[in-house]
Each structure stands twice: as structure tokens, then as C-alpha cells.
Short mmCIF file of C-alpha atoms in Angstrom, two decimals:
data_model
loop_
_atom_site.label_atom_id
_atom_site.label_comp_id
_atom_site.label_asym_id
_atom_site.label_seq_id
_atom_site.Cartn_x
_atom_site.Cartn_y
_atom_site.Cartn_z
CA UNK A 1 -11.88 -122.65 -134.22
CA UNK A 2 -15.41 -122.19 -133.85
CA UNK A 3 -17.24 -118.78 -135.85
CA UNK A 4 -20.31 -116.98 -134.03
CA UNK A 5 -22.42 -119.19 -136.07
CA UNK A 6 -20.95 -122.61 -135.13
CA UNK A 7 -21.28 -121.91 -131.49
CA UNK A 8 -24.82 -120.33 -131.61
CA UNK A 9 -25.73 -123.78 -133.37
CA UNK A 10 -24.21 -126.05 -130.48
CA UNK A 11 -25.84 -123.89 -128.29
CA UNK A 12 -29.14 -124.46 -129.38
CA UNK A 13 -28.15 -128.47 -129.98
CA UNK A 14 -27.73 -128.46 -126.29
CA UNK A 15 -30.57 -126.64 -125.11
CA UNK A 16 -32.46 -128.83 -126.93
CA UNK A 17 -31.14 -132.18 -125.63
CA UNK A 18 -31.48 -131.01 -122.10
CA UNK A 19 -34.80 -130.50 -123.06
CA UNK A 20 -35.41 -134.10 -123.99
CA UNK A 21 -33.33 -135.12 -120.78
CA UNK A 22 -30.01 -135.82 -122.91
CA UNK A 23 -27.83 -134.17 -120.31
CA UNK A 24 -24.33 -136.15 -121.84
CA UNK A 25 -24.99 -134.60 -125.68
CA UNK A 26 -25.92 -131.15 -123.68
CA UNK A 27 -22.90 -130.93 -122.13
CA UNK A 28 -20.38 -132.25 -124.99
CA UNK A 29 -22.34 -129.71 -127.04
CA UNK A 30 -21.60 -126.64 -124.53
CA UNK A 31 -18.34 -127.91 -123.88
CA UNK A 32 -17.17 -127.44 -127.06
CA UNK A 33 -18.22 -123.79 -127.26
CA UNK A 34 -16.64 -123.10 -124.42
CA UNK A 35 -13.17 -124.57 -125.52
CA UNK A 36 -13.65 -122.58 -128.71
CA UNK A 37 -11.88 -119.12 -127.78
CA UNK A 38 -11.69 -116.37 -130.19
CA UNK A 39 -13.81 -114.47 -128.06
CA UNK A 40 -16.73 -116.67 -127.55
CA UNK A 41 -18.01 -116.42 -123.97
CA UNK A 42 -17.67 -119.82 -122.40
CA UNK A 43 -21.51 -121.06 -121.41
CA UNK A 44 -21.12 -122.08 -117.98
CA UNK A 45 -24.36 -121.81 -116.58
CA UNK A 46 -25.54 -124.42 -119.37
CA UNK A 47 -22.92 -126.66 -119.05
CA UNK A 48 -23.35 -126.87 -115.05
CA UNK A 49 -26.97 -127.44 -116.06
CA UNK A 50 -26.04 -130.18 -118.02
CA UNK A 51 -23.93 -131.55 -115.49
CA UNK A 52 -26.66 -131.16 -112.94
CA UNK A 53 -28.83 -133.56 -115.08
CA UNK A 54 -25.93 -136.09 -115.66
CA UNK A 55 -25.49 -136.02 -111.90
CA UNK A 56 -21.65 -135.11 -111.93
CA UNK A 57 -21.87 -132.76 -109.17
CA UNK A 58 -18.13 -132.08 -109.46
CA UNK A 59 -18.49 -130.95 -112.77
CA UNK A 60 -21.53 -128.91 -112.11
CA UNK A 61 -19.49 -127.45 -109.03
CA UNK A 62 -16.03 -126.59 -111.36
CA UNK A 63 -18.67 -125.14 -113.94
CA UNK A 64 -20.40 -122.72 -111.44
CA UNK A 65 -17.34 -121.31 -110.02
CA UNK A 66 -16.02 -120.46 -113.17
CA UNK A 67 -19.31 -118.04 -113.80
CA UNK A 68 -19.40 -116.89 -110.61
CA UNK A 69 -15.31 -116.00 -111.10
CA UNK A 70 -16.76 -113.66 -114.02
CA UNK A 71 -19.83 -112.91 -112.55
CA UNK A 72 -20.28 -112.79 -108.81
CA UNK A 73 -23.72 -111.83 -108.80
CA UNK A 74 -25.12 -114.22 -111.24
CA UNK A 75 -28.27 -114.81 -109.76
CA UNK A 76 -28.95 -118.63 -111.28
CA UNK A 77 -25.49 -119.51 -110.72
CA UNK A 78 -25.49 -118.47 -107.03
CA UNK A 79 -28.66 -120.39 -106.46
CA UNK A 80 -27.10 -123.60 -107.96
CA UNK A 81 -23.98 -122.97 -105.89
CA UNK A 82 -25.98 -122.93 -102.66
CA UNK A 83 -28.26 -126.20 -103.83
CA UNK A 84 -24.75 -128.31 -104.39
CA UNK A 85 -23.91 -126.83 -101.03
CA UNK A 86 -27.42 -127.84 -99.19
CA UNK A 87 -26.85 -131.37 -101.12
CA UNK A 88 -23.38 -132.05 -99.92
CA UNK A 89 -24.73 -131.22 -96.25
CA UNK A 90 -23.31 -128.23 -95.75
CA UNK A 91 -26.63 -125.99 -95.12
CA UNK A 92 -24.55 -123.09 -93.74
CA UNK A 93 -22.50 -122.50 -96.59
CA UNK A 94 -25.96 -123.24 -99.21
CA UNK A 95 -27.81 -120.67 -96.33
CA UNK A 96 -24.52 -118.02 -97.40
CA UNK A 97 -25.53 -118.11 -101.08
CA UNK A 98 -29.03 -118.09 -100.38
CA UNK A 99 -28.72 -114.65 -98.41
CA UNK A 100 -26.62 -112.74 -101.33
CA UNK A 101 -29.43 -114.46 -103.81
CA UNK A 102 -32.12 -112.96 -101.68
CA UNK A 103 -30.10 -109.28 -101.85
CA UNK A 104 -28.87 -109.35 -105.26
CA UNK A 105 -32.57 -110.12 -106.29
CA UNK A 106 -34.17 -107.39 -103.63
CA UNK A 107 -32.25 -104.73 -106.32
CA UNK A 108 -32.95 -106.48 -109.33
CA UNK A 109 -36.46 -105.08 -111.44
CA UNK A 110 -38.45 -107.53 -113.16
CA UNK A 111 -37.05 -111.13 -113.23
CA UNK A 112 -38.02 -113.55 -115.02
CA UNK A 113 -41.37 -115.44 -113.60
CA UNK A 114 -39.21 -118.86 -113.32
CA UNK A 115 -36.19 -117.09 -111.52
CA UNK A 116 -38.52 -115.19 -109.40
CA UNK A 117 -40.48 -118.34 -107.83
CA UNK A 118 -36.48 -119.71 -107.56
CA UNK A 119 -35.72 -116.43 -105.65
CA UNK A 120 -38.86 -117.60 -103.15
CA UNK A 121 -37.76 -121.03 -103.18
CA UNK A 122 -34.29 -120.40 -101.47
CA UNK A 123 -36.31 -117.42 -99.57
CA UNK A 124 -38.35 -119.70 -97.99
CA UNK A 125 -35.50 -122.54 -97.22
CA UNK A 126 -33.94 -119.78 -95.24
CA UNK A 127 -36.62 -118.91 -93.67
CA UNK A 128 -36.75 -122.50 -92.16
CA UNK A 129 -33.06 -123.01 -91.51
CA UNK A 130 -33.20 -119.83 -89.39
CA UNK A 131 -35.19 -121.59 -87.01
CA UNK A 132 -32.59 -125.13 -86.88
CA UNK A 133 -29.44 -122.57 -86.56
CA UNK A 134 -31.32 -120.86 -83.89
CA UNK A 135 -32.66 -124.12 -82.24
CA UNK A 136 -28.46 -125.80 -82.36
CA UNK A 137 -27.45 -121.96 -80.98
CA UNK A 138 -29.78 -122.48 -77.94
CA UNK A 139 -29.29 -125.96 -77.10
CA UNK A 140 -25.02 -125.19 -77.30
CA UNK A 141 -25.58 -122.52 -74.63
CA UNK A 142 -28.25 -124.68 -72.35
CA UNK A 143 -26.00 -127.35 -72.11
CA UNK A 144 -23.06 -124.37 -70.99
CA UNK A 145 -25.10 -123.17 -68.46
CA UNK A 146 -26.15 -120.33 -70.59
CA UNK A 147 -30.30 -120.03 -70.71
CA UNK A 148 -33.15 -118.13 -69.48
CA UNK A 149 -32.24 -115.50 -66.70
CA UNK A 150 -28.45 -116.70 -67.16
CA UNK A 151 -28.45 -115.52 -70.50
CA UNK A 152 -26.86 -111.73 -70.43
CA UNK A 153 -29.14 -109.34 -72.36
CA UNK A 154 -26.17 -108.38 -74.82
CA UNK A 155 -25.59 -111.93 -75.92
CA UNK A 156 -29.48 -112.65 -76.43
CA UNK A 157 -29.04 -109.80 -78.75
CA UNK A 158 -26.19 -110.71 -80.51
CA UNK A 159 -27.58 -114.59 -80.39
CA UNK A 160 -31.26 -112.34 -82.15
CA UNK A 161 -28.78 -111.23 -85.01
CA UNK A 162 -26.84 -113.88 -85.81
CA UNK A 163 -29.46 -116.33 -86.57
CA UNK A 164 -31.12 -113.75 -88.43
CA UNK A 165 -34.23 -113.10 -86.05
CA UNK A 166 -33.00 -109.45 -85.84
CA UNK A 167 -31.63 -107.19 -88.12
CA UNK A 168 -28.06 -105.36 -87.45
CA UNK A 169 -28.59 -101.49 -87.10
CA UNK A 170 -25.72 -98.98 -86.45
CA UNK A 171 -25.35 -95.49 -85.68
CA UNK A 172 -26.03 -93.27 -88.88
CA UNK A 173 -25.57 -89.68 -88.06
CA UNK A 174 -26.74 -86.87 -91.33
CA UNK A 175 -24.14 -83.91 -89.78
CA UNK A 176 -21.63 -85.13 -87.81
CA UNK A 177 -20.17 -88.42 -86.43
CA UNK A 178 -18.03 -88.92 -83.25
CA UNK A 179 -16.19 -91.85 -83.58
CA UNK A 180 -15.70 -94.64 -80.75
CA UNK A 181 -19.10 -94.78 -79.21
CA UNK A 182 -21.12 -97.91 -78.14
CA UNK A 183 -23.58 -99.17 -80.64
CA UNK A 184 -26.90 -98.67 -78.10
CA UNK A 185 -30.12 -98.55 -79.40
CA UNK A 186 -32.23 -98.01 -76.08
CA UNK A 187 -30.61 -97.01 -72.69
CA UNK A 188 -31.78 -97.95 -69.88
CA UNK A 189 -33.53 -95.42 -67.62
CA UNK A 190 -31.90 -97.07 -64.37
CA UNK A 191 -28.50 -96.19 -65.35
CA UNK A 192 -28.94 -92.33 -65.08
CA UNK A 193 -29.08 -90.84 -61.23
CA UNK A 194 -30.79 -87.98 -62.72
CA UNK A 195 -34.19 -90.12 -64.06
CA UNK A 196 -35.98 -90.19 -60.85
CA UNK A 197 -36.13 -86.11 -60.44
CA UNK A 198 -37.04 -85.56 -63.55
CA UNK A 199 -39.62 -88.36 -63.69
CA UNK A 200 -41.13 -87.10 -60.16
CA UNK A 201 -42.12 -84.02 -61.87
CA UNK A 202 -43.97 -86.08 -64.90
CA UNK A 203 -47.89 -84.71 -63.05
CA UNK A 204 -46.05 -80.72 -63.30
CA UNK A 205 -45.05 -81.14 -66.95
CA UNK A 206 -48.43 -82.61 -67.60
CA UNK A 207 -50.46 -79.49 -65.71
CA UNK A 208 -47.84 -77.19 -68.21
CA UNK A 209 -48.99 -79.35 -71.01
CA UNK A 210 -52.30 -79.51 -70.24
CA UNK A 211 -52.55 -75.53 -69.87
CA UNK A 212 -51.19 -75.07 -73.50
CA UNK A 213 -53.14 -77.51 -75.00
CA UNK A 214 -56.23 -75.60 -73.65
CA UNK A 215 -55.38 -72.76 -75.81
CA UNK A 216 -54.39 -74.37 -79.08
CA UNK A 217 -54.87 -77.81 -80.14
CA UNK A 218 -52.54 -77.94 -82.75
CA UNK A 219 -48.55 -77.40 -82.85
CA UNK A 220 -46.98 -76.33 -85.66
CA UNK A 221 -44.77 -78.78 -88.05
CA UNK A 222 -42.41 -80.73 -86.46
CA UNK A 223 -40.72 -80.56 -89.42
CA UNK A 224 -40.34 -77.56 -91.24
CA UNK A 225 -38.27 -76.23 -94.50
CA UNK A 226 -35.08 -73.99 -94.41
CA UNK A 227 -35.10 -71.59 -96.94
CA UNK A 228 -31.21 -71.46 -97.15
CA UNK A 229 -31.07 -75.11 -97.78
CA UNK A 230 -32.74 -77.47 -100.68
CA UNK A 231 -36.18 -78.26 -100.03
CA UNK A 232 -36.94 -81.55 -98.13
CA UNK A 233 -39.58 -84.10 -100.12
CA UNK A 234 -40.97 -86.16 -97.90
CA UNK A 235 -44.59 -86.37 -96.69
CA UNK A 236 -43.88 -84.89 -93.23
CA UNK A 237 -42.85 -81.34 -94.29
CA UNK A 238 -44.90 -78.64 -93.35
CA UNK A 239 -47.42 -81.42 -92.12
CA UNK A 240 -49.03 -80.75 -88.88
CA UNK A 241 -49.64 -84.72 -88.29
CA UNK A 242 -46.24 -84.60 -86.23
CA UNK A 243 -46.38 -81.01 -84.54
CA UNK A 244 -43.80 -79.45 -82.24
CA UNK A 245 -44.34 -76.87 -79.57
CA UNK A 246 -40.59 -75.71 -78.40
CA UNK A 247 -39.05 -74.57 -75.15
CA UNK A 248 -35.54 -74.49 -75.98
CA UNK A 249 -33.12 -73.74 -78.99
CA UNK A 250 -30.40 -72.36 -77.48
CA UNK A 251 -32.02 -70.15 -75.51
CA UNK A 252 -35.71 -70.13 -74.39
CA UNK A 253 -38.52 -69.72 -76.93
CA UNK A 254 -40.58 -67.07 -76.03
CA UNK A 255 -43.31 -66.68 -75.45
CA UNK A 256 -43.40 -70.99 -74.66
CA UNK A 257 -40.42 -70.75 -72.15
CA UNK A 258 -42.58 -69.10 -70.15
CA UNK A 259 -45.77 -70.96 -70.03
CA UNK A 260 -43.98 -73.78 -68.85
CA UNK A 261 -41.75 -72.52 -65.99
CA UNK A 262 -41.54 -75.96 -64.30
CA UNK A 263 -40.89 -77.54 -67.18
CA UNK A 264 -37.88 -75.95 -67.99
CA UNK A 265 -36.59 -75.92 -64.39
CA UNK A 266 -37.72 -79.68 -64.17
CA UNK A 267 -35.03 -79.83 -67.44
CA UNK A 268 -32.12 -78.35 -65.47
CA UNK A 269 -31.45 -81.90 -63.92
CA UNK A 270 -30.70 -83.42 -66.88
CA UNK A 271 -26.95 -82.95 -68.38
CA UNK A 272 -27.95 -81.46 -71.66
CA UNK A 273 -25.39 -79.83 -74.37
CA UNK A 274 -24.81 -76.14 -74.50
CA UNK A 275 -24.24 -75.17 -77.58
CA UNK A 276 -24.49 -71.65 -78.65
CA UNK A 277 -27.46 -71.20 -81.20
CA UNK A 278 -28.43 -75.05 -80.83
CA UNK A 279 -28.77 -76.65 -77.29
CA UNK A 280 -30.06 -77.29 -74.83
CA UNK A 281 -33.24 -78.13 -77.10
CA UNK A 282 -36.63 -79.72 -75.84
CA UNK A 283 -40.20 -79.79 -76.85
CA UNK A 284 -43.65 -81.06 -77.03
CA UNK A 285 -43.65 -83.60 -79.38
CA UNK A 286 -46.91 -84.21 -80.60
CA UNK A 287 -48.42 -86.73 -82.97
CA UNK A 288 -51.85 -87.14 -84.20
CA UNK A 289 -54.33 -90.19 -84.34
CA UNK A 290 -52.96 -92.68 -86.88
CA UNK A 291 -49.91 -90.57 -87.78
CA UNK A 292 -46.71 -92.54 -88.69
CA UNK A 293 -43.27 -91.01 -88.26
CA UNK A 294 -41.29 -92.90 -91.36
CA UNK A 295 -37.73 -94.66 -91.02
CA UNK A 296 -34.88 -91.93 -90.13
CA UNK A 297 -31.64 -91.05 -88.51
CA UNK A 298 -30.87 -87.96 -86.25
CA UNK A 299 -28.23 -85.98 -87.08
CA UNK A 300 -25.24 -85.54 -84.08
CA UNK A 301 -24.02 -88.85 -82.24
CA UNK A 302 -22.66 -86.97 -79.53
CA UNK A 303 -26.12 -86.83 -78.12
CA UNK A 304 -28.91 -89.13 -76.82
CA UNK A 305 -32.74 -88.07 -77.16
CA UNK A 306 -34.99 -88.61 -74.40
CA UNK A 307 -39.13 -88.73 -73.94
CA UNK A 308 -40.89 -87.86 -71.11
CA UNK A 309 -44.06 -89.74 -72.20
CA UNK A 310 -46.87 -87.37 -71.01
CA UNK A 311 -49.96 -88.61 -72.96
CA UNK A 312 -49.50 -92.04 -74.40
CA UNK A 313 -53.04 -94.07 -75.48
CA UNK A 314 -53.32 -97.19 -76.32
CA UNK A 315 -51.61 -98.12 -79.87
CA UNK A 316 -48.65 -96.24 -79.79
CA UNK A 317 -45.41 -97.47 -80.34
CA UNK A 318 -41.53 -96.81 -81.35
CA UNK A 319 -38.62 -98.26 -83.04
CA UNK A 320 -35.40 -98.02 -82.61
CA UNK A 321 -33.11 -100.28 -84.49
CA UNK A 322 -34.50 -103.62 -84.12
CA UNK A 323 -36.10 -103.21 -80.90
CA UNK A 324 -39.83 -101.77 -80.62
CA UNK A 325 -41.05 -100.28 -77.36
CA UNK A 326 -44.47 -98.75 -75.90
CA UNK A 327 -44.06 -95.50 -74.17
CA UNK A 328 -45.35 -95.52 -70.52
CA UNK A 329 -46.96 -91.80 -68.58
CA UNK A 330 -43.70 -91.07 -66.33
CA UNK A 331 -41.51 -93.13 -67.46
CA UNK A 332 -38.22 -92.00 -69.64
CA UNK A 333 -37.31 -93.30 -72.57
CA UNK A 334 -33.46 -92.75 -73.81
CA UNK A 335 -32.16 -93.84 -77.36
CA UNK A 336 -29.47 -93.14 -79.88
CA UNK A 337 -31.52 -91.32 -82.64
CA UNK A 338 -29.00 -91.80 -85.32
CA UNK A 339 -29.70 -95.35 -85.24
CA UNK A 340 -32.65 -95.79 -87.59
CA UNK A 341 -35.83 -95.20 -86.01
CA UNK A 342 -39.54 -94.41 -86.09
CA UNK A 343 -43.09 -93.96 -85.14
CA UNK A 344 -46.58 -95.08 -84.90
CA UNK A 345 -49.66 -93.50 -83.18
CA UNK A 346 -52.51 -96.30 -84.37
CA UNK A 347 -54.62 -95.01 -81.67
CA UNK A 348 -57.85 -92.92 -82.01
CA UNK A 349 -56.05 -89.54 -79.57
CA UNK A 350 -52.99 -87.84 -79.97
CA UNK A 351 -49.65 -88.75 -78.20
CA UNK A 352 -47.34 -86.24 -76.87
CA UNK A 353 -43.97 -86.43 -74.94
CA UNK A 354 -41.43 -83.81 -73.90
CA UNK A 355 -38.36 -84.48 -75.97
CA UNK A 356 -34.65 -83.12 -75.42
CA UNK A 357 -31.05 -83.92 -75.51
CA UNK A 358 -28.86 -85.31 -73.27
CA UNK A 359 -24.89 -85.38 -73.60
CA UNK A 360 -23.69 -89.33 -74.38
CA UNK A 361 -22.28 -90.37 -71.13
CA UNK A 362 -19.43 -91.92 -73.01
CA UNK A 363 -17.84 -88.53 -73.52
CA UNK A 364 -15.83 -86.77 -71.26
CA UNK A 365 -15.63 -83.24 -69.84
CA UNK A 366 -13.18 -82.52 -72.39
CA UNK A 367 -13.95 -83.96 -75.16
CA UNK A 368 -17.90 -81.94 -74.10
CA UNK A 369 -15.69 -78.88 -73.92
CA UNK A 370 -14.01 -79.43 -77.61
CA UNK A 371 -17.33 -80.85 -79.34
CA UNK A 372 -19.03 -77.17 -77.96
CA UNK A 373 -16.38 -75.24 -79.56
CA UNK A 374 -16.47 -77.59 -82.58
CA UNK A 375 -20.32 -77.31 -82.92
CA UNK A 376 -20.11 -73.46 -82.63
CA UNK A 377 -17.27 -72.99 -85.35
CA UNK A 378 -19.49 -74.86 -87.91
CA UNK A 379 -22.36 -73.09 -86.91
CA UNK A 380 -20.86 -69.90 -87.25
CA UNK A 381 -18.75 -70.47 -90.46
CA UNK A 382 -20.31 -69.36 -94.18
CA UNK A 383 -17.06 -69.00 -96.10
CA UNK A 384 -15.79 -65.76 -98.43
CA UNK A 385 -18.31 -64.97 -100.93
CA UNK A 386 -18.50 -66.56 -104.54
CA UNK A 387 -16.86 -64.56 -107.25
CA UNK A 388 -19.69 -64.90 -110.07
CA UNK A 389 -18.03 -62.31 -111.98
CA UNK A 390 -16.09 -64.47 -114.50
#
């Protein structure tokens, strides 16, 4: 049986006849420490690098899996995986290895130069093979009868994420999530009967707008601090680059409410929540030249926000998910804000839009009925007070 000693010495033996290209002493040198128990971690990464220089790929393929048995994130030993993979023509299963490589390493502080440039390496080969899987993808469905204008929106999408062009991004509510819902990012204005009246009065809201603007050209903080709740961090609190005028928080917000009478009737179209102490809710939204709105989710699910766009330069645009779209004057846009979202005004004028809520037109009058009662209770509830006595 081998002592610490004996198999530090092979060790170095080894290393050093890879070095001279002596891949057969290498390996007997490694194997031998790893047959040599007593507690003596076997070297497996060395002894598939041996085997990679003798060229016995079966070898270097029984070596890997037994590190990546112990150790599934092994960085070195995942890249080798996928190269025997990629060699043996099976790109998909070398692209699988690749991806985790790419993760593990995203969450992995300073690596070592030579594993970082083999981090890029397999980085860059997906890259490429993206764009063959896509390419094999589209030329299946052409030859079904599947392309262009016959290809359904939903399965260009789901075509987008798996081969990688788009990134997956589900609902992430903060407060509360209602289970069952469709994973939408933007819905379509066409598919709500109550767009057009709402839409029709874009040139009232605008006048309203206008008017308030007229006497203050500054809103206050979209986002603002609680005082009964931990202090937020983040760049945007208190920060008048994102500003919010409201209209409605349960109840109209006086004296705004009333400065915008068409507004608000313009709003009694639309089948919005209400909640006692929290909807309906909508606002101007306003946000300043060159002001960015970072990543977020909303916090119900039961909801969809919508945006009137009202004053919308050039070099403004918004995220949702993995889709980016330009506000238009007039024209709604509706989107699931607890799928990760956000912001840009790169334009030398401010951008504003009425915001509110909308019920999800996936729930039912009933289950409307029971989320209002639900939403109340936990609104109203603050629990017996903490005996500090003891």
C-alpha cells in the first residue's frame, strides 16, 4: 500500500512525463495511485489526461466519469467530457456539457488564466453550433410545410428557445402566486374588446396629461420606501428619474383624481381588480431622458399591467422576458409584470404612459370573487402583539 509520500512522488513522475509527451509512463504512474486506497484520492483528471495523449479515448472516457461521479461540477473534467463527445460526433451531447461548463464557470471567481480561455473555447463552439441546430430545426419544418407565415407564432418562440436564440423566462411573482396561468409575456391588444374605447380616448388622456404637466414638471418617486418594512437598496429609491403621478389606490387620489376626470372615466372600460385598500390602481408613469428601469418582477400574477403610451420619443424601449418592444402614442401595451422585465428611455425627452391593472382573463368570476377576499384578509391581518417581556 502506497503512504502520502509514495503517491505524491508518482504524481509528480507523471506530470512530468506528460510533460515530455510520455503519456504511457503518465498514466501507469497515476494508475497506480489510484489503485493505492487507504484514503488516497484516485487522480482521475490526470490519468484521463494521460489517456487523452495515448489516444485511448475509452480510457480517457471511463476515467472522466469516474470524477465527474465524485464531482459533477468539475469544471476540466466536464470540458473533456464534452470534447470526447464533439469527437465521437455527437455535438449535441458535447453542446450539453458545454452549457453546464459555461454556468458552473458564470459562478465560479477567479479561474485559472488557462481554464478561463478553455471556458471561452467551448463558449465560443456553442456559440457556432447554435446556429447548425437552428439551421437542421428550420430546414425539418420547411420540408413539413412549416415556414414563414405557416409558422404559428408560439412555435417560432419555442423553436427561439430551444436553439438557444432566446432565453426561457417565467412568471416570478414577490407576494403572491396563483397557480395554473399561461406563461405570456406580451398580450396582444386585439384580443381585448375593451382596447379600442380606451385607446379612442388616447388625445383626452393626453389634454389631462398635458394640463398637469403644465403645473409641475416633475412626479414624485415611482418608487418610494415603507417605513414599516426594511429599507429597499437599489438605485431607484426615492429617485425622481422614474416618477409617478397617481389616480388610483383603491380609491381616488385626491387632489389628482380630479384633474383628470376623463381619465379616470376613460379607465372604467377596462376590467380592473377591486380590492379594498389596493385596486383599481393607475398612474402617470414617467421616466426621464436616459433613465433605465433595471431587471424586476411585479408582485401579484393575478393581474396584467397595461400602458397607454402617451408621450413616447424616439429611443425608448421595453422588455419583457425575452421579447423587447417600442411603445407607440395610442396604442396599448399588455404584459405579465412578474415575468422579468425592464426599461430604457435613451432619448433626449421624457416618456410617460398611463399605467394600471387589469384582471388576467384566465380567471373566473369566482375565483375574482375569492382572490378579492383573499387580497383583503392579508391586507388587513397584523397578528397578536409580540410578548417582549421575557
Amino acid at each position: 500500500m502506497l503512504n502520502a509520500q509514495d503517491a505524491d512522488r508518482l504524481v509528480r513522475e507523471g506530470v512530468a512525463a506528460m510533460q515530455r509527451g510520455d503519456g504511457a509512463s503518465a498514466r501507469r504512474a497515476f494508475e497506480q495511485v489510484a489503485g493505492a486506497g487507504g484514503g488516497i484520492a484516485p487522480p482521475w483528471l490526470l490519468i484521463a489526461q494521460a489517456c487523452r495523449l495515448e489516444r485511448d479515448e475509452e480510457a480517457e472516457l471511463a476515467a472522466l466519469d469516474r470524477l465527474l461521479a465524485e464531482q459533477p461540477r468539475h469544471l476540466r473534467g466536464l470540458i473533456m467530457k464534452g470534447d470526447v463527445m464533439g469527437r465521437r460526433g455527437d455535438v449535441r451531447a458535447a453542446h450539453s456539457f458545454y452549457q453546464l461548463v459555461v454556468g458552473v464557470a458564470q459562478n465560479t471567481p477567479n479561474l485559472p488564466p488557462n481554464l478561463a480561455a478553455e471556458v471561452q473555447r467551448v463558449a465560443a463552439e456553442l456559440q457556432r453550433g447554435q446556429g447548425d441546430y437552428r439551421a437542421h430545426l428550420d430546414q425539418a419544418l420547411e420540408a413539413a410545410g412549416f415556414a414563414g407565415a405557416n409558422l404559428r407564432p408560439r412555435v417560432r418562440d419555442a423553436l427561439a428557445i430551444a436553439s438557444g436564440e432566446k432565453e426561457l423566462y417565467l412568471q416570478q411573482p414577490t407576494s403572491f402566486y396563483f397557480p395554473g396561468l399561461p406563461q405570456i409575456q406580451f398580450y396582444e391588444r386585439e384580443a381585448f374588446d375593451w382596447v379600442p374605447a380606451i385607446e379612442a380616448q388616447t388625445a383626452a388622456v393626453r389634454a389631462e396629461l398635458d394640463a398637469v404637466l403644465a403645473q409641475t414638471h416633475d412626479f414624485p418617486p415611482y418608487v418610494e420606501d415603507d417605513p414599516t418594512r426594511p429599507s429597499k437598496t437599489h438605485y431607484l429609491v426615492a429617485n425622481r428619474d422614474w416618477g409617478a403621478f397617481h389616480l388610483l389606490r383603491g380609491e381616488p387620489v385626491e387632489p389628482n383624481a380630479s384633474l383628470c376626470p376623463d381619465t379616470i372615466a376613460a379607465l372604467k372600460g377596462a376590467p380592473q381588480p377591486v380590492i379594498r385598500g389596493r385596486s383599481p390602481m393607475a398612474l402617470f408613469s414617467l421616466l426621464k431622458p436616459g433613465a433605465h428601469i433595471f431587471a424586476h418582477n411585479g408582485l401579484i400574477n393575478t393581474r396584467l399591467i397595461c400602458h397607454l403610451p402617451l408621450i413616447v420619443p424616439d429611443g425608448c424601449r421595453f422588455r419583457v422576458g425575452n421579447e423587447v418592444r417600442r411603445w407607440e402614442e395610442g396604442k396599448l401595451l399588455i404584459f405579465d409584470d412578474t415575468i422579468e422585465h425592464e426599461a430604457w428611455n435613451d432619448s433626449a425627452s421624457r416618456r410617460v404612459v398611463l399605467l394600471f391593472e387589469i384582471w388576467r382573463p384566465e380567471i373566473d368570476a369566482e375565483e375574482r370573487a375569492a382572490l378579492t377576499a383573499l387580497f383583503e384578509a392579508i391586507d388587513e391581518f397584523r397578528g397578536e402583539p409580540l410578548d417582549m417581556s421575557s
